[in-house]
Amino acid sequence: MRKPRKRSFADLVSENKRQILKDQAAMEKIEARLEQKHLNKAE
């Protein structure tokens, strides 16, 4: 039996990005956080 191949950091990042893009609630939470951050900088 073969050892599972270790994933590179780039592979993990791209997989995480795909999962977040599929998850609408996570996207809305991120967008709200970014919007709040931009509003705070504008003040």
Coordinates of N, CA, C and O in Angstrom, one line a residue:
M1 N 0.8 -1.2 0.0 CA 0.0 0.0 0.0 C 0.9 1.3 0.0 O 1.9 1.3 0.7
R2 N 0.5 2.2 -0.8 CA 1.3 3.4 -1.0 C 1.0 4.4 0.1 O -0.1 4.5 0.6
K3 N 2.0 5.2 0.5 CA 1.8 6.3 1.4 C 1.0 7.4 0.7 O 1.3 7.7 -0.5
P4 N 0.1 8.1 1.4 CA -0.6 9.2 0.7 C 0.3 10.3 0.5 O 1.2 10.6 1.3
R5 N 0.2 10.9 -0.7 CA 1.1 12.0 -1.1 C 0.8 13.3 -0.2 O -0.3 13.6 0.0
K6 N 1.9 13.9 0.3 CA 1.7 15.1 1.1 C 1.3 16.2 0.2 O 1.9 16.4 -0.9
R7 N 0.3 17.0 0.6 CA -0.1 18.1 -0.2 C 0.7 19.3 0.0 O 1.2 19.6 1.1
S8 N 0.9 20.1 -1.0 CA 1.7 21.3 -0.9 C 0.8 22.4 -0.3 O -0.5 22.3 -0.3
F9 N 1.4 23.4 0.2 CA 0.6 24.6 0.7 C -0.3 25.1 -0.3 O -1.5 25.5 -0.1
A10 N 0.2 25.3 -1.6 CA -0.6 25.8 -2.7 C -1.8 25.0 -2.9 O -2.9 25.5 -3.2
D11 N -1.7 23.6 -2.9 CA -2.8 22.7 -3.1 C -3.9 23.0 -2.0 O -5.1 23.0 -2.3
L12 N -3.4 23.1 -0.8 CA -4.4 23.3 0.3 C -5.1 24.6 0.2 O -6.3 24.7 0.4
V13 N -4.4 25.7 -0.2 CA -5.0 27.0 -0.4 C -6.0 26.9 -1.5 O -7.2 27.4 -1.3
S14 N -5.7 26.3 -2.6 CA -6.7 26.3 -3.7 C -7.9 25.4 -3.4 O -9.0 25.8 -3.7
E15 N -7.7 24.4 -2.6 CA -8.9 23.6 -2.2 C -9.7 24.3 -1.2 O -11.0 24.3 -1.3
N16 N -9.1 25.1 -0.3 CA -9.9 25.9 0.6 C -10.6 27.0 -0.1 O -11.8 27.3 0.2
K17 N -10.0 27.6 -1.1 CA -10.7 28.6 -1.9 C -11.9 28.1 -2.6 O -13.0 28.7 -2.6
R18 N -11.8 26.9 -3.2 CA -12.9 26.3 -3.9 C -14.1 26.0 -2.9 O -15.2 26.3 -3.2
Q19 N -13.8 25.5 -1.7 CA -14.8 25.3 -0.7 C -15.5 26.6 -0.3 O -16.7 26.6 -0.2
I20 N -14.7 27.6 -0.1 CA -15.3 28.9 0.3 C -16.2 29.5 -0.8 O -17.3 30.0 -0.5
L21 N -15.8 29.4 -2.0 CA -16.5 29.9 -3.1 C -17.9 29.2 -3.3 O -18.9 29.8 -3.7
K22 N -17.9 27.9 -2.9 CA -19.1 27.1 -2.9 C -20.1 27.5 -1.8 O -21.3 27.3 -1.9
D23 N -19.5 27.9 -0.7 CA -20.3 28.2 0.6 C -20.7 29.6 0.6 O -20.0 30.5 0.9
Q24 N -22.0 29.9 0.3 CA -22.5 31.2 0.1 C -22.5 32.0 1.5 O -22.2 33.1 1.5
A25 N -22.8 31.3 2.6 CA -22.8 31.9 3.9 C -21.4 32.4 4.2 O -21.2 33.5 4.8
A26 N -20.4 31.6 3.9 CA -19.0 32.0 4.2 C -18.6 33.2 3.4 O -18.0 34.2 3.9
M27 N -19.0 33.2 2.1 CA -18.8 34.4 1.2 C -19.4 35.7 1.8 O -18.8 36.7 1.8
E28 N -20.6 35.6 2.2 CA -21.3 36.8 2.8 C -20.6 37.3 4.0 O -20.5 38.5 4.2
K29 N -20.1 36.4 4.8 CA -19.5 36.8 6.1 C -18.1 37.5 5.7 O -17.8 38.5 6.3
I30 N -17.4 37.0 4.8 CA -16.1 37.6 4.3 C -16.4 38.9 3.7 O -15.7 39.9 4.0
E31 N -17.4 39.0 2.9 CA -17.7 40.3 2.2 C -18.1 41.4 3.3 O -17.7 42.5 3.2
A32 N -18.9 41.0 4.2 CA -19.3 41.9 5.3 C -18.1 42.4 6.1 O -18.0 43.6 6.4
R33 N -17.2 41.5 6.4 CA -16.0 41.8 7.1 C -15.1 42.8 6.3 O -14.6 43.8 6.9
L34 N -15.0 42.6 5.0 CA -14.2 43.5 4.2 C -14.9 44.8 4.1 O -14.2 45.9 4.1
E35 N -16.2 44.8 3.9 CA -16.9 46.1 3.8 C -16.7 46.9 5.1 O -16.5 48.1 5.0
Q36 N -16.8 46.3 6.2 CA -16.6 47.0 7.5 C -15.2 47.5 7.6 O -15.0 48.6 8.1
K37 N -14.3 46.8 7.2 CA -12.9 47.2 7.2 C -12.7 48.4 6.4 O -12.0 49.4 6.8
H38 N -13.3 48.5 5.2 CA -13.2 49.6 4.3 C -13.8 50.8 4.8 O -13.4 52.0 4.7
L39 N -15.0 50.6 5.5 CA -15.7 51.7 6.1 C -14.9 52.3 7.3 O -14.9 53.6 7.4
N40 N -14.2 51.5 8.0 CA -13.4 52.0 9.1 C -12.2 52.8 8.6 O -11.8 53.8 9.2
K41 N -11.7 52.4 7.5 CA -10.5 53.1 6.9 C -11.0 54.5 6.4 O -10.2 55.4 6.4
A42 N -12.2 54.6 5.9 CA -12.7 55.8 5.3 C -13.0 56.9 6.3 O -12.9 58.1 6.0
E43 N -13.2 56.5 7.6 CA -13.5 57.4 8.6 C -12.2 58.2 9.1 O -11.2 57.9 8.9

